[in-house]
């Protein structure tokens, strides 16, 4: 198990809620006392507009939940139309910040009325391509407004989307689109990040080839670069030529509450990526409620979630949650550190950002560069900070509060997963006494427990498995076309609870501390990658006989990938080969998955029954004591690896 989150530095600090904030906070202590169905029912009615009311809050046939059955609803209507047609028409929905920062001439604002026009037109374009209720659409884009518009246009038509992270390879795009049987892929000509132009559409071409379910590729012009276009491709501008932006030309499709809103593929410990199924009414209720209460959204909030649209955080807390709340958000195309290391703080200053939601990895980068950059800007608008993706080390938490939060902004350390759809464990503004490095408390209507392997509920300071003993509205409904895998992965360890795959413990006050993954999943910069996928990418190289992947702690990315590789015949492990293998993984999956180090060995450490001893590789990767190696066929293999690791 990962040791992350167990750091003891600055442990013990407690920050009681600010009484002023407590007075006006949206989250009320009474909510924590409410019954589960009572709470979610109230939220669903109060926060969303239903075309037809639901008859039943919850139907629970473990492991399958149905929320708000009988209700008819549309996500786009709730995120766009009701604001555009109400008193928020002229309110800014998105402050669009391009790659070259907030001072760029391309920086612009999109109001709710304008967003509605763009979404309607986009949806009309998709309709022309035959996209309608139930048509699968792939989206492979960077952080440009068209990505959000594309998601909403799909939702408007009732066409489920699957967004593939823009940094993933074309192969990953093809695998996901074909599995989903997507008919249309929306992408952009080229990527622009950190001042560098990267390929995007040609990646998709390379991955898709001709043997694909994708019949049409819609290309948004971002750079205007010269890229190959075939009969399958159409530029968005051409597609939308003459299309109406009048909402009555393309009304929002009334969807059943349990209709598919999107699939998002995520890594598991074995096999191909899992298509996580999220449906409409429950998911929207979950994201809208958590966005409102965790970040204490007010009419004048200016919110910035610095995640990427390709991850669940981007779905729930860039697109659906904030827009359903009708708030003003920042949408940032770029990367931290470009054009300069102060760009984030300039963005906050320019737009008066009141809420910042980001990852420990990003904060660690800023911390490494030093606080002078944050100090160079006026960050006094900040009221609430959020963290997600991995445990946040207490010293990073303290730095975030001090230098971004003006020494007073509360930090919401939010625990959740692609599968959970929305935040489940988190402090609440004005309610929780904060403890650095802990997600602390279940959100109202959420029922976690920490259990040992036998199913006993654990007391304080005993690390066990985090489970959820009751359903919640945004929970994954199943795995696409693989309900058995859904049952096996999440619902078989305990017959009566969802098994999250994370280790956790309670402290003496009953606050929850997350301790990292307990399966073969590596968390790099807050993103899950399966060791299996990286291993598969490595063995694709002609010189590789076998590969096994483990992780070690990394000061910047949380965890880093260490690859153990045995080579075919008498191929020698050279520096060039190491580079080639790292590149191979980057090409095959994406740069995020590139191993930090590659260790060559004549063989991998195996037991007599031929199983790779993963625990040992983990110890090796972390530079820890190895303990008993007598069950190995050939203990000298490990000594050889150790020697190499010491040589650096
Ligand atoms: C895994 C889920 C949730 C959106 C981003 C990642 C880890 C997430 C925290 C946190 C400790 C966290 C868990 C979880 N994780 N947030 N606040 N404290 N660990 O989504 O790729 O589905 O990964 O991220 O290990 O299981 P994901």
PDB file of C-alpha atoms in Angstrom, residues 140-300:
ATOM      1  CA  UNK A 140     -10.777  14.436 -28.096  1.00  0.00           C
ATOM      2  CA  UNK A 141      -9.831  18.017 -27.398  1.00  0.00           C
ATOM      3  CA  UNK A 142      -7.819  20.407 -25.341  1.00  0.00           C
ATOM      4  CA  UNK A 143      -9.192  22.958 -22.915  1.00  0.00           C
ATOM      5  CA  UNK A 144     -10.960  25.202 -25.390  1.00  0.00           C
ATOM      6  CA  UNK A 145     -14.552  26.402 -25.076  1.00  0.00           C
ATOM      7  CA  UNK A 146     -15.654  24.242 -28.026  1.00  0.00           C
ATOM      8  CA  UNK A 147     -14.944  21.206 -25.840  1.00  0.00           C
ATOM      9  CA  UNK A 148     -17.512  22.349 -23.281  1.00  0.00           C
ATOM     10  CA  UNK A 149     -19.902  23.387 -26.039  1.00  0.00           C
ATOM     11  CA  UNK A 150     -19.515  19.958 -27.674  1.00  0.00           C
ATOM     12  CA  UNK A 151     -20.362  18.142 -24.434  1.00  0.00           C
ATOM     13  CA  UNK A 152     -23.426  20.315 -23.910  1.00  0.00           C
ATOM     14  CA  UNK A 153     -24.545  19.946 -27.531  1.00  0.00           C
ATOM     15  CA  UNK A 154     -24.427  16.168 -27.106  1.00  0.00           C
ATOM     16  CA  UNK A 155     -26.396  16.420 -23.872  1.00  0.00           C
ATOM     17  CA  UNK A 156     -28.934  18.630 -25.613  1.00  0.00           C
ATOM     18  CA  UNK A 157     -29.539  15.964 -28.253  1.00  0.00           C
ATOM     19  CA  UNK A 158     -29.478  13.096 -25.771  1.00  0.00           C
ATOM     20  CA  UNK A 159     -26.346  11.766 -27.475  1.00  0.00           C
ATOM     21  CA  UNK A 160     -23.991  10.336 -24.848  1.00  0.00           C
ATOM     22  CA  UNK A 161     -20.373  11.471 -25.118  1.00  0.00           C
ATOM     23  CA  UNK A 162     -17.109   9.938 -24.209  1.00  0.00           C
ATOM     24  CA  UNK A 163     -14.341  12.440 -23.706  1.00  0.00           C
ATOM     25  CA  UNK A 164     -10.810  11.150 -24.194  1.00  0.00           C
ATOM     26  CA  UNK A 165      -8.096  13.164 -22.459  1.00  0.00           C
ATOM     27  CA  UNK A 166      -6.388  15.345 -25.097  1.00  0.00           C
ATOM     28  CA  UNK A 167      -2.965  14.174 -23.933  1.00  0.00           C
ATOM     29  CA  UNK A 168      -3.721  10.527 -24.589  1.00  0.00           C
ATOM     30  CA  UNK A 169      -2.535   8.761 -27.720  1.00  0.00           C
ATOM     31  CA  UNK A 170      -4.586   8.170 -30.864  1.00  0.00           C
ATOM     32  CA  UNK A 171      -4.596   4.502 -29.951  1.00  0.00           C
ATOM     33  CA  UNK A 172      -6.381   5.335 -26.697  1.00  0.00           C
ATOM     34  CA  UNK A 173      -8.927   7.384 -28.671  1.00  0.00           C
ATOM     35  CA  UNK A 174      -9.602   4.525 -31.064  1.00  0.00           C
ATOM     36  CA  UNK A 175      -9.888   1.918 -28.329  1.00  0.00           C
ATOM     37  CA  UNK A 176     -12.463   4.009 -26.472  1.00  0.00           C
ATOM     38  CA  UNK A 177     -14.467   5.218 -29.473  1.00  0.00           C
ATOM     39  CA  UNK A 178     -14.706   1.740 -30.964  1.00  0.00           C
ATOM     40  CA  UNK A 179     -15.683   0.165 -27.665  1.00  0.00           C
ATOM     41  CA  UNK A 180     -18.390   2.793 -27.305  1.00  0.00           C
ATOM     42  CA  UNK A 181     -19.317   2.414 -31.000  1.00  0.00           C
ATOM     43  CA  UNK A 182     -19.091   6.171 -31.382  1.00  0.00           C
ATOM     44  CA  UNK A 183     -20.289   7.402 -34.769  1.00  0.00           C
ATOM     45  CA  UNK A 184     -18.765  10.849 -34.599  1.00  0.00           C
ATOM     46  CA  UNK A 185     -15.504  12.111 -33.137  1.00  0.00           C
ATOM     47  CA  UNK A 186     -15.029  15.784 -32.340  1.00  0.00           C
ATOM     48  CA  UNK A 187     -11.425  16.936 -32.212  1.00  0.00           C
ATOM     49  CA  UNK A 188      -9.309  19.981 -33.018  1.00  0.00           C
ATOM     50  CA  UNK A 189      -6.692  20.573 -35.686  1.00  0.00           C
ATOM     51  CA  UNK A 190      -3.789  21.033 -33.323  1.00  0.00           C
ATOM     52  CA  UNK A 191      -3.146  21.433 -29.636  1.00  0.00           C
ATOM     53  CA  UNK A 192      -1.642  24.573 -28.184  1.00  0.00           C
ATOM     54  CA  UNK A 193      -0.140  24.203 -24.761  1.00  0.00           C
ATOM     55  CA  UNK A 194       2.694  25.971 -23.064  1.00  0.00           C
ATOM     56  CA  UNK A 195       3.425  27.852 -26.287  1.00  0.00           C
ATOM     57  CA  UNK A 196       3.975  24.621 -28.177  1.00  0.00           C
ATOM     58  CA  UNK A 197       1.914  23.368 -31.078  1.00  0.00           C
ATOM     59  CA  UNK A 198       1.166  19.657 -30.844  1.00  0.00           C
ATOM     60  CA  UNK A 199      -0.657  17.280 -33.108  1.00  0.00           C
ATOM     61  CA  UNK A 200      -4.215  16.354 -32.241  1.00  0.00           C
ATOM     62  CA  UNK A 201      -6.315  15.490 -35.274  1.00  0.00           C
ATOM     63  CA  UNK A 202      -3.525  13.467 -36.864  1.00  0.00           C
ATOM     64  CA  UNK A 203      -3.159  11.505 -33.607  1.00  0.00           C
ATOM     65  CA  UNK A 204      -6.805  10.580 -33.895  1.00  0.00           C
ATOM     66  CA  UNK A 205      -6.323   9.617 -37.565  1.00  0.00           C
ATOM     67  CA  UNK A 206      -3.371   7.394 -36.718  1.00  0.00           C
ATOM     68  CA  UNK A 207      -5.298   5.675 -33.960  1.00  0.00           C
ATOM     69  CA  UNK A 208      -8.612   5.272 -35.749  1.00  0.00           C
ATOM     70  CA  UNK A 209      -7.295   4.038 -39.065  1.00  0.00           C
ATOM     71  CA  UNK A 210     -10.060   2.770 -41.324  1.00  0.00           C
ATOM     72  CA  UNK A 211     -11.350  -0.036 -39.163  1.00  0.00           C
ATOM     73  CA  UNK A 212     -13.466   2.026 -36.798  1.00  0.00           C
ATOM     74  CA  UNK A 213     -17.058   2.741 -35.853  1.00  0.00           C
ATOM     75  CA  UNK A 214     -16.349   6.468 -36.302  1.00  0.00           C
ATOM     76  CA  UNK A 215     -17.941   7.659 -39.535  1.00  0.00           C
ATOM     77  CA  UNK A 216     -17.318  11.367 -39.252  1.00  0.00           C
ATOM     78  CA  UNK A 217     -14.607  13.484 -37.641  1.00  0.00           C
ATOM     79  CA  UNK A 218     -15.501  17.077 -36.802  1.00  0.00           C
ATOM     80  CA  UNK A 219     -12.435  19.307 -36.600  1.00  0.00           C
ATOM     81  CA  UNK A 220     -12.375  22.537 -34.619  1.00  0.00           C
ATOM     82  CA  UNK A 221      -9.800  25.005 -35.936  1.00  0.00           C
ATOM     83  CA  UNK A 222      -7.599  26.055 -33.063  1.00  0.00           C
ATOM     84  CA  UNK A 223      -4.295  26.901 -34.713  1.00  0.00           C
ATOM     85  CA  UNK A 224      -5.435  26.878 -38.336  1.00  0.00           C
ATOM     86  CA  UNK A 225      -2.428  24.681 -39.055  1.00  0.00           C
ATOM     87  CA  UNK A 226      -2.246  22.742 -42.284  1.00  0.00           C
ATOM     88  CA  UNK A 227      -3.461  19.240 -41.499  1.00  0.00           C
ATOM     89  CA  UNK A 228      -4.592  16.418 -43.761  1.00  0.00           C
ATOM     90  CA  UNK A 229      -8.380  16.244 -44.214  1.00  0.00           C
ATOM     91  CA  UNK A 230     -10.173  13.320 -45.824  1.00  0.00           C
ATOM     92  CA  UNK A 231     -13.778  12.659 -46.861  1.00  0.00           C
ATOM     93  CA  UNK A 232     -14.434  11.487 -43.336  1.00  0.00           C
ATOM     94  CA  UNK A 233     -13.474  14.885 -41.918  1.00  0.00           C
ATOM     95  CA  UNK A 234     -15.306  18.161 -41.741  1.00  0.00           C
ATOM     96  CA  UNK A 235     -14.254  21.467 -40.241  1.00  0.00           C
ATOM     97  CA  UNK A 236     -16.684  22.695 -37.608  1.00  0.00           C
ATOM     98  CA  UNK A 237     -16.979  26.063 -39.366  1.00  0.00           C
ATOM     99  CA  UNK A 238     -18.130  24.350 -42.547  1.00  0.00           C
ATOM    100  CA  UNK A 239     -20.477  22.038 -40.694  1.00  0.00           C
ATOM    101  CA  UNK A 240     -22.168  24.972 -38.967  1.00  0.00           C
ATOM    102  CA  UNK A 241     -22.480  27.096 -42.096  1.00  0.00           C
ATOM    103  CA  UNK A 242     -26.095  28.287 -42.247  1.00  0.00           C
ATOM    104  CA  UNK A 243     -27.141  26.446 -39.079  1.00  0.00           C
ATOM    105  CA  UNK A 244     -29.538  28.229 -36.768  1.00  0.00           C
ATOM    106  CA  UNK A 245     -28.644  29.276 -33.251  1.00  0.00           C
ATOM    107  CA  UNK A 246     -32.276  29.796 -32.283  1.00  0.00           C
ATOM    108  CA  UNK A 247     -33.096  27.464 -29.379  1.00  0.00           C
ATOM    109  CA  UNK A 248     -36.467  26.601 -30.868  1.00  0.00           C
ATOM    110  CA  UNK A 249     -34.664  25.076 -33.871  1.00  0.00           C
ATOM    111  CA  UNK A 250     -33.210  22.420 -31.596  1.00  0.00           C
ATOM    112  CA  UNK A 251     -35.074  21.921 -28.318  1.00  0.00           C
ATOM    113  CA  UNK A 252     -33.507  20.015 -25.430  1.00  0.00           C
ATOM    114  CA  UNK A 253     -34.380  16.324 -25.646  1.00  0.00           C
ATOM    115  CA  UNK A 254     -36.371  15.227 -22.595  1.00  0.00           C
ATOM    116  CA  UNK A 255     -34.329  12.338 -21.184  1.00  0.00           C
ATOM    117  CA  UNK A 256     -35.297   9.670 -18.696  1.00  0.00           C
ATOM    118  CA  UNK A 257     -33.494  10.199 -15.438  1.00  0.00           C
ATOM    119  CA  UNK A 258     -31.618   6.923 -15.945  1.00  0.00           C
ATOM    120  CA  UNK A 259     -30.653   7.559 -19.589  1.00  0.00           C
ATOM    121  CA  UNK A 260     -26.924   7.512 -20.297  1.00  0.00           C
ATOM    122  CA  UNK A 261     -25.363  10.976 -20.088  1.00  0.00           C
ATOM    123  CA  UNK A 262     -21.777   9.912 -20.737  1.00  0.00           C
ATOM    124  CA  UNK A 263     -19.188   7.197 -20.525  1.00  0.00           C
ATOM    125  CA  UNK A 264     -15.782   7.952 -19.182  1.00  0.00           C
ATOM    126  CA  UNK A 265     -13.063   5.360 -19.479  1.00  0.00           C
ATOM    127  CA  UNK A 266     -10.752   4.866 -16.544  1.00  0.00           C
ATOM    128  CA  UNK A 267      -7.874   2.563 -15.729  1.00  0.00           C
ATOM    129  CA  UNK A 268      -8.355  -0.536 -13.671  1.00  0.00           C
ATOM    130  CA  UNK A 269      -5.759  -2.867 -12.267  1.00  0.00           C
ATOM    131  CA  UNK A 270      -6.190  -5.388 -15.075  1.00  0.00           C
ATOM    132  CA  UNK A 271      -7.326  -5.489 -18.664  1.00  0.00           C
ATOM    133  CA  UNK A 272      -8.668  -2.791 -20.903  1.00  0.00           C
ATOM    134  CA  UNK A 273      -9.979   0.554 -19.663  1.00  0.00           C
ATOM    135  CA  UNK A 274     -13.336   0.445 -17.960  1.00  0.00           C
ATOM    136  CA  UNK A 275     -16.238   2.367 -19.475  1.00  0.00           C
ATOM    137  CA  UNK A 276     -17.790   3.998 -16.430  1.00  0.00           C
ATOM    138  CA  UNK A 277     -21.509   4.613 -16.997  1.00  0.00           C
ATOM    139  CA  UNK A 278     -23.019   7.861 -15.715  1.00  0.00           C
ATOM    140  CA  UNK A 279     -26.701   8.597 -16.173  1.00  0.00           C
ATOM    141  CA  UNK A 280     -28.593  11.846 -16.181  1.00  0.00           C
ATOM    142  CA  UNK A 281     -30.829  12.815 -13.252  1.00  0.00           C
ATOM    143  CA  UNK A 282     -28.844  11.385 -10.365  1.00  0.00           C
ATOM    144  CA  UNK A 283     -25.495  12.520 -11.714  1.00  0.00           C
ATOM    145  CA  UNK A 284     -26.763  16.063 -12.235  1.00  0.00           C
ATOM    146  CA  UNK A 285     -28.233  16.129  -8.737  1.00  0.00           C
ATOM    147  CA  UNK A 286     -24.945  14.944  -7.263  1.00  0.00           C
ATOM    148  CA  UNK A 287     -22.672  17.350  -9.110  1.00  0.00           C
ATOM    149  CA  UNK A 288     -24.963  20.348  -8.753  1.00  0.00           C
ATOM    150  CA  UNK A 289     -25.410  19.849  -5.018  1.00  0.00           C
ATOM    151  CA  UNK A 290     -21.763  19.181  -4.226  1.00  0.00           C
ATOM    152  CA  UNK A 291     -20.592  22.118  -6.353  1.00  0.00           C
ATOM    153  CA  UNK A 292     -22.949  24.376  -4.479  1.00  0.00           C
ATOM    154  CA  UNK A 293     -22.264  23.233  -0.939  1.00  0.00           C
ATOM    155  CA  UNK A 294     -18.571  22.289  -1.040  1.00  0.00           C
ATOM    156  CA  UNK A 295     -17.516  25.496  -2.789  1.00  0.00           C
ATOM    157  CA  UNK A 296     -20.198  27.651  -1.221  1.00  0.00           C
ATOM    158  CA  UNK A 297     -21.350  29.062  -4.549  1.00  0.00           C
ATOM    159  CA  UNK A 298     -22.919  32.507  -4.432  1.00  0.00           C
ATOM    160  CA  UNK A 299     -24.335  34.637  -7.236  1.00  0.00           C
ATOM    161  CA  UNK A 300     -21.113  36.601  -7.465  1.00  0.00           C
TER     162      UNK A 300
END
